[in-house]
Amino acid sequence: MLSRMGVPGGLLLILILQIITGSTSGTLVASCDLCHDEATCQESRERGDTFASQALSCVCKDGYVGDGLTCYSTKLCSDSSCCSQGYHWSPDSGCVDTDECSLPDSPCAPPQVCQNTPGSFECMEPSSSTRSGPSSQSVQFNCGDNVCPIGMDCIGNNGHDCADPCDHYTVLDDEWRSTNNTMNPILHCDINVNWQGWYRLFLGQTNAHIPERCVAEQSCGTDAPLWITEPHPTQSKEIVNRNVCGAWRGNCCTFRSHVIHVKLCYENYYVYKLVKPIGCHLAYCTGIVLFETSLQ
């Protein structure tokens, strides 16, 4: 029976690990503690000039399918009873995301653009007002039977009304997230955070932002620091999506894991709708923004 439902397969990156005797599929992890109860933690030495570098991966046991962080019983779950809304059963992978945008009848009305998200979808309005090109489409969120106006999300009245995220956010002010933090006596992992809604970032009393450039691995209080691959929005009336990457093992984007949402607020600060990364140890970085505003 599935004992951990917190990490749906649509959010996970499956990496192929090359080993001396062959290849094994699994989810790359930093610790065997992340493996599901019905998964084994396999240790191997990576192929290269030397074999000093060890790699760990989680692989589901016989009779179970999944990514190793979440494993599903092929007997108990084959009728999709283990899958939450927005997911369907796959004999090879377990519960996988349903791509609503690929259905014959699109859930979004033209000229809106449908974008699939884990377990759901978003209807976006094309926008040419931001400086980062076609990837900067303005996102609109569903709220019950309605679609929120541009720049709003379904967060007011306990998630039942459309509201401006610039007025409904949680402060995130962990000093260890700073890009200047290269000392990591404690490794942090954002998969353990119960992300809910929108966040405004601070370092001390100063507004902060998620970096738009590659961040050196083993900084920001973690192993694989998370950064966004496109510039922040410059228009304050819209919400945009941004791709997140995690730097690890000499690659700026070893973990090309997920999408977050960003909005520029009228007082020149950003708010972010953050989600869990795919594993450990990955955590969002923060740097100081150019705006001269401070926490009130």
PDB file of C-alpha atoms in Angstrom:
ATOM      1  CA  MET A   1       0.000   0.000   0.000  1.00  0.00           C
ATOM      2  CA  LEU A   2       1.229   3.512  -0.752  1.00  0.00           C
ATOM      3  CA  SER A   3       2.410   5.272   2.394  1.00  0.00           C
ATOM      4  CA  ARG A   4       3.708   8.538   0.926  1.00  0.00           C
ATOM      5  CA  MET A   5       1.462  10.456  -1.457  1.00  0.00           C
ATOM      6  CA  GLY A   6       3.220  13.816  -1.148  1.00  0.00           C
ATOM      7  CA  VAL A   7       5.324  13.607  -4.307  1.00  0.00           C
ATOM      8  CA  PRO A   8       3.281  12.954  -7.486  1.00  0.00           C
ATOM      9  CA  GLY A   9       5.142  11.376 -10.362  1.00  0.00           C
ATOM     10  CA  GLY A  10       4.503  14.379 -12.640  1.00  0.00           C
ATOM     11  CA  LEU A  11       6.924  16.483 -10.587  1.00  0.00           C
ATOM     12  CA  LEU A  12       9.797  14.015 -10.555  1.00  0.00           C
ATOM     13  CA  LEU A  13      12.853  13.831 -12.763  1.00  0.00           C
ATOM     14  CA  ILE A  14      13.952  10.266 -13.560  1.00  0.00           C
ATOM     15  CA  LEU A  15      17.697  10.065 -14.142  1.00  0.00           C
ATOM     16  CA  ILE A  16      19.517   7.124 -15.734  1.00  0.00           C
ATOM     17  CA  LEU A  17      22.583   6.159 -13.715  1.00  0.00           C
ATOM     18  CA  GLN A  18      25.411   4.518 -15.620  1.00  0.00           C
ATOM     19  CA  ILE A  19      27.305   1.902 -13.571  1.00  0.00           C
ATOM     20  CA  ILE A  20      30.116  -0.528 -14.202  1.00  0.00           C
ATOM     21  CA  THR A  21      28.013  -3.633 -14.767  1.00  0.00           C
ATOM     22  CA  GLY A  22      25.209  -1.986 -16.680  1.00  0.00           C
ATOM     23  CA  SER A  23      22.550   0.690 -16.097  1.00  0.00           C
ATOM     24  CA  THR A  24      19.843   1.066 -13.476  1.00  0.00           C
ATOM     25  CA  SER A  25      16.820   3.366 -13.637  1.00  0.00           C
ATOM     26  CA  GLY A  26      15.846   5.265 -10.557  1.00  0.00           C
ATOM     27  CA  THR A  27      15.549   8.682  -8.948  1.00  0.00           C
ATOM     28  CA  LEU A  28      18.874  10.215  -7.991  1.00  0.00           C
ATOM     29  CA  VAL A  29      18.955  11.109  -4.288  1.00  0.00           C
ATOM     30  CA  ALA A  30      21.464  12.424  -1.794  1.00  0.00           C
ATOM     31  CA  SER A  31      20.248  10.135   0.997  1.00  0.00           C
ATOM     32  CA  CYS A  32      18.681   6.665   1.105  1.00  0.00           C
ATOM     33  CA  ASP A  33      16.247   8.013   3.715  1.00  0.00           C
ATOM     34  CA  LEU A  34      14.263   9.589   0.860  1.00  0.00           C
ATOM     35  CA  CYS A  35      13.413   6.217  -0.706  1.00  0.00           C
ATOM     36  CA  HIS A  36       9.868   4.889  -0.345  1.00  0.00           C
ATOM     37  CA  ASP A  37       9.256   2.023   2.077  1.00  0.00           C
ATOM     38  CA  GLU A  38       8.731  -0.284  -0.913  1.00  0.00           C
ATOM     39  CA  ALA A  39      11.884   0.863  -2.716  1.00  0.00           C
ATOM     40  CA  THR A  40      15.516  -0.147  -2.470  1.00  0.00           C
ATOM     41  CA  CYS A  41      18.412   2.288  -2.357  1.00  0.00           C
ATOM     42  CA  GLN A  42      21.029   1.319  -4.910  1.00  0.00           C
ATOM     43  CA  GLU A  43      24.585   2.530  -4.635  1.00  0.00           C
ATOM     44  CA  SER A  44      26.834   2.648  -7.658  1.00  0.00           C
ATOM     45  CA  ARG A  45      29.987   4.265  -8.918  1.00  0.00           C
ATOM     46  CA  GLU A  46      29.559   6.655 -11.816  1.00  0.00           C
ATOM     47  CA  ARG A  47      31.345   5.899 -15.092  1.00  0.00           C
ATOM     48  CA  GLY A  48      34.173   8.285 -15.872  1.00  0.00           C
ATOM     49  CA  ASP A  49      37.929   8.720 -15.729  1.00  0.00           C
ATOM     50  CA  THR A  50      37.825   7.466 -12.148  1.00  0.00           C
ATOM     51  CA  PHE A  51      35.172   5.638 -10.154  1.00  0.00           C
ATOM     52  CA  ALA A  52      35.571   7.600  -6.956  1.00  0.00           C
ATOM     53  CA  SER A  53      32.189   9.320  -7.266  1.00  0.00           C
ATOM     54  CA  GLN A  54      29.331   7.331  -5.764  1.00  0.00           C
ATOM     55  CA  ALA A  55      25.677   7.753  -6.714  1.00  0.00           C
ATOM     56  CA  LEU A  56      22.506   6.734  -4.894  1.00  0.00           C
ATOM     57  CA  SER A  57      19.164   6.016  -6.519  1.00  0.00           C
ATOM     58  CA  CYS A  58      15.768   4.837  -5.298  1.00  0.00           C
ATOM     59  CA  VAL A  59      14.178   1.970  -7.271  1.00  0.00           C
ATOM     60  CA  CYS A  60      10.772   0.400  -6.526  1.00  0.00           C
ATOM     61  CA  LYS A  61      10.756  -3.262  -5.513  1.00  0.00           C
ATOM     62  CA  ASP A  62       9.191  -6.056  -7.567  1.00  0.00           C
ATOM     63  CA  GLY A  63       5.392  -5.751  -7.556  1.00  0.00           C
ATOM     64  CA  TYR A  64       5.578  -1.966  -7.281  1.00  0.00           C
ATOM     65  CA  VAL A  65       5.969   0.801  -9.862  1.00  0.00           C
ATOM     66  CA  GLY A  66       6.900   4.444  -9.490  1.00  0.00           C
ATOM     67  CA  ASP A  67       9.923   6.700  -9.290  1.00  0.00           C
ATOM     68  CA  GLY A  68      11.407   5.250  -6.113  1.00  0.00           C
ATOM     69  CA  LEU A  69      10.359   8.194  -3.959  1.00  0.00           C
ATOM     70  CA  THR A  70       6.757   7.066  -4.354  1.00  0.00           C
ATOM     71  CA  CYS A  71       5.925   3.420  -5.149  1.00  0.00           C
ATOM     72  CA  TYR A  72       2.507   2.008  -6.013  1.00  0.00           C
ATOM     73  CA  SER A  73       1.328  -1.565  -5.594  1.00  0.00           C
ATOM     74  CA  THR A  74       0.446  -3.012  -9.003  1.00  0.00           C
ATOM     75  CA  LYS A  75      -2.247  -5.153  -7.341  1.00  0.00           C
ATOM     76  CA  LEU A  76      -3.911  -2.541  -5.155  1.00  0.00           C
ATOM     77  CA  CYS A  77      -3.647   0.494  -7.425  1.00  0.00           C
ATOM     78  CA  SER A  78      -4.296  -0.777 -10.953  1.00  0.00           C
ATOM     79  CA  ASP A  79      -7.887   0.521 -10.837  1.00  0.00           C
ATOM     80  CA  SER A  80      -6.552   4.090 -10.255  1.00  0.00           C
ATOM     81  CA  SER A  81      -7.884   4.075  -6.671  1.00  0.00           C
ATOM     82  CA  CYS A  82      -4.459   5.215  -5.422  1.00  0.00           C
ATOM     83  CA  CYS A  83      -4.327   8.176  -7.805  1.00  0.00           C
ATOM     84  CA  SER A  84      -5.457  11.614  -6.701  1.00  0.00           C
ATOM     85  CA  GLN A  85      -7.502  13.965  -8.875  1.00  0.00           C
ATOM     86  CA  GLY A  86      -5.662  15.000 -12.022  1.00  0.00           C
ATOM     87  CA  TYR A  87      -3.655  11.757 -12.204  1.00  0.00           C
ATOM     88  CA  HIS A  88      -4.292   8.403 -13.874  1.00  0.00           C
ATOM     89  CA  TRP A  89      -2.819   4.913 -13.635  1.00  0.00           C
ATOM     90  CA  SER A  90       0.100   3.813 -15.806  1.00  0.00           C
ATOM     91  CA  PRO A  91       1.162   0.133 -15.678  1.00  0.00           C
ATOM     92  CA  ASP A  92       4.802   1.188 -16.042  1.00  0.00           C
ATOM     93  CA  SER A  93       4.994   4.302 -13.861  1.00  0.00           C
ATOM     94  CA  GLY A  94       2.087   4.204 -11.377  1.00  0.00           C
ATOM     95  CA  CYS A  95       0.057   7.390 -10.969  1.00  0.00           C
ATOM     96  CA  VAL A  96       1.046   9.895 -13.645  1.00  0.00           C
ATOM     97  CA  ASP A  97      -0.207  13.354 -14.444  1.00  0.00           C
ATOM     98  CA  THR A  98      -3.177  13.723 -16.801  1.00  0.00           C
ATOM     99  CA  ASP A  99      -2.433  16.283 -19.510  1.00  0.00           C
ATOM    100  CA  GLU A 100      -5.747  18.098 -19.752  1.00  0.00           C
ATOM    101  CA  CYS A 101      -4.345  20.358 -22.465  1.00  0.00           C
ATOM    102  CA  SER A 102      -3.965  17.426 -24.864  1.00  0.00           C
ATOM    103  CA  LEU A 103      -7.625  16.428 -24.633  1.00  0.00           C
ATOM    104  CA  PRO A 104      -9.771  16.888 -27.779  1.00  0.00           C
ATOM    105  CA  ASP A 105     -11.764  19.652 -26.073  1.00  0.00           C
ATOM    106  CA  SER A 106      -9.362  22.158 -24.549  1.00  0.00           C
ATOM    107  CA  PRO A 107     -10.408  23.363 -21.071  1.00  0.00           C
ATOM    108  CA  CYS A 108      -9.359  26.920 -22.009  1.00  0.00           C
ATOM    109  CA  ALA A 109     -11.350  29.202 -24.290  1.00  0.00           C
ATOM    110  CA  PRO A 110      -9.472  30.943 -27.158  1.00  0.00           C
ATOM    111  CA  PRO A 111      -7.373  33.050 -27.244  1.00  0.00           C
ATOM    112  CA  GLN A 112      -6.228  31.640 -23.912  1.00  0.00           C
ATOM    113  CA  VAL A 113      -3.351  29.163 -24.019  1.00  0.00           C
ATOM    114  CA  CYS A 114      -3.634  25.960 -22.001  1.00  0.00           C
ATOM    115  CA  GLN A 115      -0.599  24.918 -19.966  1.00  0.00           C
ATOM    116  CA  ASN A 116      -0.542  21.607 -18.159  1.00  0.00           C
ATOM    117  CA  THR A 117       0.497  21.578 -14.486  1.00  0.00           C
ATOM    118  CA  PRO A 118       0.924  18.617 -12.100  1.00  0.00           C
ATOM    119  CA  GLY A 119      -2.602  17.416 -11.347  1.00  0.00           C
ATOM    120  CA  SER A 120      -4.283  20.353 -13.061  1.00  0.00           C
ATOM    121  CA  PHE A 121      -3.885  22.996 -15.789  1.00  0.00           C
ATOM    122  CA  GLU A 122      -3.725  26.763 -16.243  1.00  0.00           C
ATOM    123  CA  CYS A 123      -5.314  29.086 -18.779  1.00  0.00           C
ATOM    124  CA  MET A 124      -2.890  31.805 -19.862  1.00  0.00           C
ATOM    125  CA  GLU A 125      -3.373  35.026 -21.782  1.00  0.00           C
ATOM    126  CA  PRO A 126      -0.656  35.717 -24.388  1.00  0.00           C
ATOM    127  CA  SER A 127       1.359  38.763 -23.424  1.00  0.00           C
ATOM    128  CA  SER A 128       4.100  40.680 -25.212  1.00  0.00           C
ATOM    129  CA  SER A 129       4.601  43.248 -22.466  1.00  0.00           C
ATOM    130  CA  THR A 130       7.479  41.619 -20.623  1.00  0.00           C
ATOM    131  CA  ARG A 131      11.113  41.647 -21.620  1.00  0.00           C
ATOM    132  CA  SER A 132      11.713  37.914 -21.633  1.00  0.00           C
ATOM    133  CA  GLY A 133       9.867  37.037 -24.835  1.00  0.00           C
ATOM    134  CA  PRO A 134       7.327  34.325 -25.600  1.00  0.00           C
ATOM    135  CA  SER A 135       8.008  32.421 -22.365  1.00  0.00           C
ATOM    136  CA  SER A 136       6.491  35.324 -20.396  1.00  0.00           C
ATOM    137  CA  GLN A 137       2.831  34.549 -20.866  1.00  0.00           C
ATOM    138  CA  SER A 138       0.455  35.987 -18.319  1.00  0.00           C
ATOM    139  CA  VAL A 139      -1.140  33.243 -16.227  1.00  0.00           C
ATOM    140  CA  GLN A 140      -4.792  33.137 -15.170  1.00  0.00           C
ATOM    141  CA  PHE A 141      -6.012  30.849 -12.399  1.00  0.00           C
ATOM    142  CA  ASN A 142      -9.286  28.975 -12.077  1.00  0.00           C
ATOM    143  CA  CYS A 143     -11.381  29.754  -8.997  1.00  0.00           C
ATOM    144  CA  GLY A 144     -14.403  27.484  -8.704  1.00  0.00           C
ATOM    145  CA  ASP A 145     -16.437  27.959 -11.857  1.00  0.00           C
ATOM    146  CA  ASN A 146     -14.741  31.266 -12.681  1.00  0.00           C
ATOM    147  CA  VAL A 147     -11.377  32.405 -14.001  1.00  0.00           C
ATOM    148  CA  CYS A 148      -9.563  35.051 -11.975  1.00  0.00           C
ATOM    149  CA  PRO A 149      -8.676  38.357 -13.669  1.00  0.00           C
ATOM    150  CA  ILE A 150      -5.086  38.800 -14.837  1.00  0.00           C
ATOM    151  CA  GLY A 151      -2.800  39.391 -11.860  1.00  0.00           C
ATOM    152  CA  MET A 152      -5.019  37.630  -9.321  1.00  0.00           C
ATOM    153  CA  ASP A 153      -5.131  34.138  -7.824  1.00  0.00           C
ATOM    154  CA  CYS A 154      -7.754  32.074  -6.002  1.00  0.00           C
ATOM    155  CA  ILE A 155      -6.508  32.889  -2.489  1.00  0.00           C
ATOM    156  CA  GLY A 156      -9.020  35.243  -0.843  1.00  0.00           C
ATOM    157  CA  ASN A 157     -11.614  34.035   1.674  1.00  0.00           C
ATOM    158  CA  ASN A 158      -9.643  30.829   2.371  1.00  0.00           C
ATOM    159  CA  GLY A 159      -9.085  30.070  -1.287  1.00  0.00           C
ATOM    160  CA  HIS A 160     -12.594  30.711  -2.554  1.00  0.00           C
ATOM    161  CA  ASP A 161     -12.249  34.216  -4.048  1.00  0.00           C
ATOM    162  CA  CYS A 162      -9.874  35.884  -6.483  1.00  0.00           C
ATOM    163  CA  ALA A 163      -7.403  38.219  -4.775  1.00  0.00           C
ATOM    164  CA  ASP A 164      -4.106  39.994  -5.423  1.00  0.00           C
ATOM    165  CA  PRO A 165      -1.166  37.897  -4.152  1.00  0.00           C
ATOM    166  CA  CYS A 166       0.657  41.144  -3.376  1.00  0.00           C
ATOM    167  CA  ASP A 167      -1.802  41.514  -0.498  1.00  0.00           C
ATOM    168  CA  HIS A 168      -1.853  37.845   0.547  1.00  0.00           C
ATOM    169  CA  TYR A 169       1.609  36.409   1.112  1.00  0.00           C
ATOM    170  CA  THR A 170       3.838  34.758   3.708  1.00  0.00           C
ATOM    171  CA  VAL A 171       7.238  36.248   4.539  1.00  0.00           C
ATOM    172  CA  LEU A 172      10.180  33.931   3.818  1.00  0.00           C
ATOM    173  CA  ASP A 173      13.316  35.342   5.446  1.00  0.00           C
ATOM    174  CA  ASP A 174      15.734  32.451   6.046  1.00  0.00           C
ATOM    175  CA  GLU A 175      19.271  33.889   6.175  1.00  0.00           C
ATOM    176  CA  TRP A 176      20.748  30.559   5.100  1.00  0.00           C
ATOM    177  CA  ARG A 177      19.134  30.952   1.651  1.00  0.00           C
ATOM    178  CA  SER A 178      21.485  33.813   0.745  1.00  0.00           C
ATOM    179  CA  THR A 179      23.642  33.366  -2.361  1.00  0.00           C
ATOM    180  CA  ASN A 180      26.539  34.552  -0.181  1.00  0.00           C
ATOM    181  CA  ASN A 181      26.144  31.529   2.086  1.00  0.00           C
ATOM    182  CA  THR A 182      28.764  29.008   1.015  1.00  0.00           C
ATOM    183  CA  MET A 183      29.152  27.399   4.418  1.00  0.00           C
ATOM    184  CA  ASN A 184      26.720  24.514   4.858  1.00  0.00           C
ATOM    185  CA  PRO A 185      27.080  22.872   8.278  1.00  0.00           C
ATOM    186  CA  ILE A 186      23.386  21.931   7.933  1.00  0.00           C
ATOM    187  CA  LEU A 187      22.002  20.957   4.529  1.00  0.00           C
ATOM    188  CA  HIS A 188      18.466  22.206   3.947  1.00  0.00           C
ATOM    189  CA  CYS A 189      15.860  20.620   1.680  1.00  0.00           C
ATOM    190  CA  ASP A 190      12.722  22.380   0.450  1.00  0.00           C
ATOM    191  CA  ILE A 191      10.895  19.134  -0.255  1.00  0.00           C
ATOM    192  CA  ASN A 192      10.213  19.093   3.492  1.00  0.00           C
ATOM    193  CA  VAL A 193       8.413  22.462   3.405  1.00  0.00           C
ATOM    194  CA  ASN A 194       4.613  22.519   3.165  1.00  0.00           C
ATOM    195  CA  TRP A 195       4.435  25.256   0.531  1.00  0.00           C
ATOM    196  CA  GLN A 196       1.086  27.027   0.559  1.00  0.00           C
ATOM    197  CA  GLY A 197       0.226  30.077  -1.520  1.00  0.00           C
ATOM    198  CA  TRP A 198       2.508  33.040  -2.152  1.00  0.00           C
ATOM    199  CA  TYR A 199       5.764  34.184  -0.540  1.00  0.00           C
ATOM    200  CA  ARG A 200       7.673  37.463  -0.263  1.00  0.00           C
ATOM    201  CA  LEU A 201      11.425  37.014   0.199  1.00  0.00           C
ATOM    202  CA  PHE A 202      13.680  38.953   2.567  1.00  0.00           C
ATOM    203  CA  LEU A 203      17.299  38.906   3.644  1.00  0.00           C
ATOM    204  CA  GLY A 204      17.359  40.781   6.920  1.00  0.00           C
ATOM    205  CA  GLN A 205      15.025  43.732   6.420  1.00  0.00           C
ATOM    206  CA  THR A 206      15.690  44.013   2.678  1.00  0.00           C
ATOM    207  CA  ASN A 207      13.609  42.685  -0.186  1.00  0.00           C
ATOM    208  CA  ALA A 208      15.173  39.673  -1.879  1.00  0.00           C
ATOM    209  CA  HIS A 209      14.587  37.697  -5.069  1.00  0.00           C
ATOM    210  CA  ILE A 210      15.341  34.284  -6.528  1.00  0.00           C
ATOM    211  CA  PRO A 211      18.472  34.580  -8.710  1.00  0.00           C
ATOM    212  CA  GLU A 212      18.109  34.734 -12.503  1.00  0.00           C
ATOM    213  CA  ARG A 213      21.509  33.149 -13.052  1.00  0.00           C
ATOM    214  CA  CYS A 214      23.240  29.893 -12.250  1.00  0.00           C
ATOM    215  CA  VAL A 215      24.195  29.623  -8.587  1.00  0.00           C
ATOM    216  CA  ALA A 216      27.260  27.674  -7.492  1.00  0.00           C
ATOM    217  CA  GLU A 217      26.442  24.242  -6.117  1.00  0.00           C
ATOM    218  CA  GLN A 218      26.740  23.697  -2.375  1.00  0.00           C
ATOM    219  CA  SER A 219      25.680  27.250  -1.587  1.00  0.00           C
ATOM    220  CA  CYS A 220      22.449  28.795  -0.249  1.00  0.00           C
ATOM    221  CA  GLY A 221      22.447  26.270   2.604  1.00  0.00           C
ATOM    222  CA  THR A 222      21.974  23.229   0.362  1.00  0.00           C
ATOM    223  CA  ASP A 223      23.663  20.957  -2.178  1.00  0.00           C
ATOM    224  CA  ALA A 224      21.741  21.937  -5.342  1.00  0.00           C
ATOM    225  CA  PRO A 225      20.612  25.610  -5.152  1.00  0.00           C
ATOM    226  CA  LEU A 226      17.488  26.544  -7.117  1.00  0.00           C
ATOM    227  CA  TRP A 227      17.344  29.529  -9.505  1.00  0.00           C
ATOM    228  CA  ILE A 228      15.033  30.687 -12.313  1.00  0.00           C
ATOM    229  CA  THR A 229      16.060  30.525 -15.958  1.00  0.00           C
ATOM    230  CA  GLU A 230      14.219  33.631 -17.213  1.00  0.00           C
ATOM    231  CA  PRO A 231      14.178  37.259 -16.002  1.00  0.00           C
ATOM    232  CA  HIS A 232      11.615  38.510 -13.520  1.00  0.00           C
ATOM    233  CA  PRO A 233       8.530  40.287 -14.901  1.00  0.00           C
ATOM    234  CA  THR A 234       8.692  44.041 -15.342  1.00  0.00           C
ATOM    235  CA  GLN A 235       4.938  44.636 -15.473  1.00  0.00           C
ATOM    236  CA  SER A 236       3.062  44.727 -12.153  1.00  0.00           C
ATOM    237  CA  LYS A 237      -0.368  43.773 -13.494  1.00  0.00           C
ATOM    238  CA  GLU A 238       0.325  40.151 -14.420  1.00  0.00           C
ATOM    239  CA  ILE A 239       1.487  36.821 -13.051  1.00  0.00           C
ATOM    240  CA  VAL A 240       4.032  34.851 -15.087  1.00  0.00           C
ATOM    241  CA  ASN A 241       5.493  31.372 -14.852  1.00  0.00           C
ATOM    242  CA  ARG A 242       9.223  30.739 -14.554  1.00  0.00           C
ATOM    243  CA  ASN A 243      11.248  27.547 -14.960  1.00  0.00           C
ATOM    244  CA  VAL A 244      13.385  26.467 -12.017  1.00  0.00           C
ATOM    245  CA  CYS A 245      16.775  24.753 -12.267  1.00  0.00           C
ATOM    246  CA  GLY A 246      19.027  23.170  -9.656  1.00  0.00           C
ATOM    247  CA  ALA A 247      22.813  23.272 -10.075  1.00  0.00           C
ATOM    248  CA  TRP A 248      24.696  20.060  -9.291  1.00  0.00           C
ATOM    249  CA  ARG A 249      27.809  18.173 -10.392  1.00  0.00           C
ATOM    250  CA  GLY A 250      29.092  20.910 -12.666  1.00  0.00           C
ATOM    251  CA  ASN A 251      25.782  21.433 -14.480  1.00  0.00           C
ATOM    252  CA  CYS A 252      23.700  24.561 -13.869  1.00  0.00           C
ATOM    253  CA  CYS A 253      20.501  22.671 -14.637  1.00  0.00           C
ATOM    254  CA  THR A 254      21.021  19.068 -13.537  1.00  0.00           C
ATOM    255  CA  PHE A 255      17.603  19.306 -11.862  1.00  0.00           C
ATOM    256  CA  ARG A 256      15.233  20.941 -14.377  1.00  0.00           C
ATOM    257  CA  SER A 257      12.419  20.222 -12.027  1.00  0.00           C
ATOM    258  CA  HIS A 258       9.360  22.447 -12.054  1.00  0.00           C
ATOM    259  CA  VAL A 259       7.633  25.779 -12.697  1.00  0.00           C
ATOM    260  CA  ILE A 260       6.807  28.505 -10.184  1.00  0.00           C
ATOM    261  CA  HIS A 261       4.769  31.700 -10.545  1.00  0.00           C
ATOM    262  CA  VAL A 262       6.065  35.235 -10.024  1.00  0.00           C
ATOM    263  CA  LYS A 263       4.462  38.664  -9.754  1.00  0.00           C
ATOM    264  CA  LEU A 264       5.995  42.143  -9.514  1.00  0.00           C
ATOM    265  CA  CYS A 265       4.023  44.135  -6.948  1.00  0.00           C
ATOM    266  CA  TYR A 266       3.235  47.832  -7.180  1.00  0.00           C
ATOM    267  CA  GLU A 267       5.669  48.695  -4.353  1.00  0.00           C
ATOM    268  CA  ASN A 268       8.563  47.141  -6.275  1.00  0.00           C
ATOM    269  CA  TYR A 269       8.880  43.752  -4.643  1.00  0.00           C
ATOM    270  CA  TYR A 270       8.238  40.259  -5.968  1.00  0.00           C
ATOM    271  CA  VAL A 271       5.971  37.536  -4.673  1.00  0.00           C
ATOM    272  CA  TYR A 272       6.391  33.887  -5.597  1.00  0.00           C
ATOM    273  CA  LYS A 273       4.062  30.913  -5.684  1.00  0.00           C
ATOM    274  CA  LEU A 274       6.549  28.209  -4.696  1.00  0.00           C
ATOM    275  CA  VAL A 275       6.210  24.429  -4.903  1.00  0.00           C
ATOM    276  CA  LYS A 276       8.246  21.478  -3.690  1.00  0.00           C
ATOM    277  CA  PRO A 277      11.342  20.508  -5.676  1.00  0.00           C
ATOM    278  CA  ILE A 278      11.832  16.922  -6.808  1.00  0.00           C
ATOM    279  CA  GLY A 279      14.134  15.728  -4.040  1.00  0.00           C
ATOM    280  CA  CYS A 280      16.951  16.496  -1.625  1.00  0.00           C
ATOM    281  CA  HIS A 281      19.008  18.416  -1.150  1.00  0.00           C
ATOM    282  CA  LEU A 282      17.483  21.226  -3.231  1.00  0.00           C
ATOM    283  CA  ALA A 283      16.429  24.645  -1.886  1.00  0.00           C
ATOM    284  CA  TYR A 284      15.455  28.071  -3.258  1.00  0.00           C
ATOM    285  CA  CYS A 285      18.201  30.705  -3.206  1.00  0.00           C
ATOM    286  CA  THR A 286      17.689  34.378  -2.391  1.00  0.00           C
ATOM    287  CA  GLY A 287      19.660  37.452  -3.421  1.00  0.00           C
ATOM    288  CA  ILE A 288      19.215  41.170  -2.855  1.00  0.00           C
ATOM    289  CA  VAL A 289      16.986  42.955  -5.365  1.00  0.00           C
ATOM    290  CA  LEU A 290      17.739  46.312  -6.946  1.00  0.00           C
ATOM    291  CA  PHE A 291      14.677  47.984  -5.473  1.00  0.00           C
ATOM    292  CA  GLU A 292      15.242  50.222  -2.461  1.00  0.00           C
ATOM    293  CA  THR A 293      12.302  49.061  -0.358  1.00  0.00           C
ATOM    294  CA  SER A 294      12.310  47.381   3.034  1.00  0.00           C
ATOM    295  CA  LEU A 295       9.976  45.391   5.248  1.00  0.00           C
ATOM    296  CA  GLN A 296       7.439  47.656   6.921  1.00  0.00           C
TER     297      GLN A 296
END
